[in-house]
Coordinates of C-alpha atoms in Angstrom, one line a residue:
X1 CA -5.4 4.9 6.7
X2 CA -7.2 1.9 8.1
X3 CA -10.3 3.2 6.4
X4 CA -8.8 3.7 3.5
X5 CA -7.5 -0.2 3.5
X6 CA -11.0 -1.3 3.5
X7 CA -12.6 1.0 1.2
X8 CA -9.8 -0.3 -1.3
X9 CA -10.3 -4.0 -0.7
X10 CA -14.2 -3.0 -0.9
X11 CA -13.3 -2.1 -4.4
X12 CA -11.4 -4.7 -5.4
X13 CA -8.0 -3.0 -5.3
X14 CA -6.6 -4.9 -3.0
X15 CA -7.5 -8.4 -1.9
X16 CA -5.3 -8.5 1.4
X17 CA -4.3 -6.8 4.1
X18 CA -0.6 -7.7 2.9
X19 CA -1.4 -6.2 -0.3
X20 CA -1.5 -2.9 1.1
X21 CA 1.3 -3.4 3.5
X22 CA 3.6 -4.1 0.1
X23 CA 2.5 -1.3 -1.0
X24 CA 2.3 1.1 1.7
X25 CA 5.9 0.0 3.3
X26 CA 5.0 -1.0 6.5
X27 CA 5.2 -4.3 7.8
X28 CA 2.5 -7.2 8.6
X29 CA 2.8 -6.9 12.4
X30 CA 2.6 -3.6 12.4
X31 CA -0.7 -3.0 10.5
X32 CA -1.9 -5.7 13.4
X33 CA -0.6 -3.6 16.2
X34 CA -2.2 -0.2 14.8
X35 CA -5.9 -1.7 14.3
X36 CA -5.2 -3.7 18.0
X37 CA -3.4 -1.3 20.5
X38 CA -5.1 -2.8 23.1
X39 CA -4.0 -6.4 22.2
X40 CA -0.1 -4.8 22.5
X41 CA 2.3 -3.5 24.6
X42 CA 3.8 -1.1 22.3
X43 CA 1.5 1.6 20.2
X44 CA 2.6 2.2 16.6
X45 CA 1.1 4.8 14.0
X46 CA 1.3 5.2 9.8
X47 CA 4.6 7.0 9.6
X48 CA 4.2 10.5 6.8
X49 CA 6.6 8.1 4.8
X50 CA 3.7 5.5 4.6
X51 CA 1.2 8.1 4.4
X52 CA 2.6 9.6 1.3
X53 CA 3.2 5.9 0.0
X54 CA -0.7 5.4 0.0
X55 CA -1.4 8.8 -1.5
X56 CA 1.1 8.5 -4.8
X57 CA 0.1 4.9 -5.4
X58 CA -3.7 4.8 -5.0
X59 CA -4.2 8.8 -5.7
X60 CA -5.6 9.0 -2.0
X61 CA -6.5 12.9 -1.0
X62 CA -4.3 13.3 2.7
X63 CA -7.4 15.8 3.4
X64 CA -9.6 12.0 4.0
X65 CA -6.8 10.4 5.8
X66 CA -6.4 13.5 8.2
X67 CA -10.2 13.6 8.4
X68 CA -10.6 16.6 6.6
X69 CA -12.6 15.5 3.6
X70 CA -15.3 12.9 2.8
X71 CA -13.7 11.8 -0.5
X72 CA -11.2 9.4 -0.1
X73 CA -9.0 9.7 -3.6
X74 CA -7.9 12.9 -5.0
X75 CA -11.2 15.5 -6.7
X76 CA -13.3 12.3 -6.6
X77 CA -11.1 11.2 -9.8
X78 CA -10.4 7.4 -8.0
X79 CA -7.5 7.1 -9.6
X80 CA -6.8 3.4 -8.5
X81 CA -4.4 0.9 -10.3
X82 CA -3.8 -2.8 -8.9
X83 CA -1.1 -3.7 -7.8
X84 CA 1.3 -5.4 -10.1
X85 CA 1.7 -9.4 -9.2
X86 CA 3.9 -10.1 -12.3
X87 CA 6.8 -11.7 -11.7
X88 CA 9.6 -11.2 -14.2
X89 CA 9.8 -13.7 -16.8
X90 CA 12.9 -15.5 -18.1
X91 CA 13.1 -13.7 -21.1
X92 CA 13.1 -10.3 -19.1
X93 CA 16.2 -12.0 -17.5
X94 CA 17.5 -12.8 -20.8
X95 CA 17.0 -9.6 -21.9
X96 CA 18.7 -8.7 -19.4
X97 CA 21.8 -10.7 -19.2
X98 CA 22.4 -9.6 -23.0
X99 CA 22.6 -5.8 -21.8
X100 CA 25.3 -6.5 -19.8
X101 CA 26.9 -8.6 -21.9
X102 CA 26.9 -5.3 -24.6
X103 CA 28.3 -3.4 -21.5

C-alpha cells in the first residue's frame, strides 16, 4: 500500500499523503505510524477495509499490494481518476433546498 501511495503521487494522482488518506479511510497519524514503526510504540497495518478502499478507487490489482504481481492497477488498464476537490456550490445548495421544499 505504501508503494502504491508513491507510485500514485509519482503520477500525479495524488499530490499528498492526506490525499490518499481521504481516500483510503485511514487517518493521518496512522499512515505516519505504518511507514515509522520504529519511531512508535504501537504497530498499525492497512486494514482489508482500506485495502479494498484503494483497489475500487484507483483500480489497484490486490495481487501488487499482496506482492503477488508486478503491475500495480488492474490488467495494466491504470484506471486512475483524481480525486474530486470540488466543493459544492451554492447553487447545488439551492438546488437543494428547493427539493425539499417540493417534499
Amino acid at each position: 500500500m505504501l508503494e502504491l501511495k508513491e507510485i500514485l503521487k509519482a503520477k500525479g494522482v495524488i499530490r499528498f499523503d492526506k490525499d490518499f488518506c481521504d481516500i483510503v479511510g485511514i487517518l493521518r497519524q496512522n499512515l505516519y505510524q505504518i511507514q515509522n514503526p520504529e519511531k512508535v510504540k504501537r504497530i498499525q497495518h492497512f486494514t482489508p477495509q482500506h485495502i479494498e478502499n484503494a483497489g475500487k478507487y484507483f483500480g489497484a490489482d490486490m495481487n501488487f499490494i499482496f506482492g503477488l504481481s508486478p503491475e500495480p492497477f488492474i490488467s495494466g488498464q491504470k484506471r486512475i481518476d483524481k480525486p474530486s476537490t470540488k466543493r459544492s456550490t451554492s447553487t447545488s445548495k439551492s438546488k437543494e433546498k428547493t427539493e425539499k421544499q417540493n417534499l
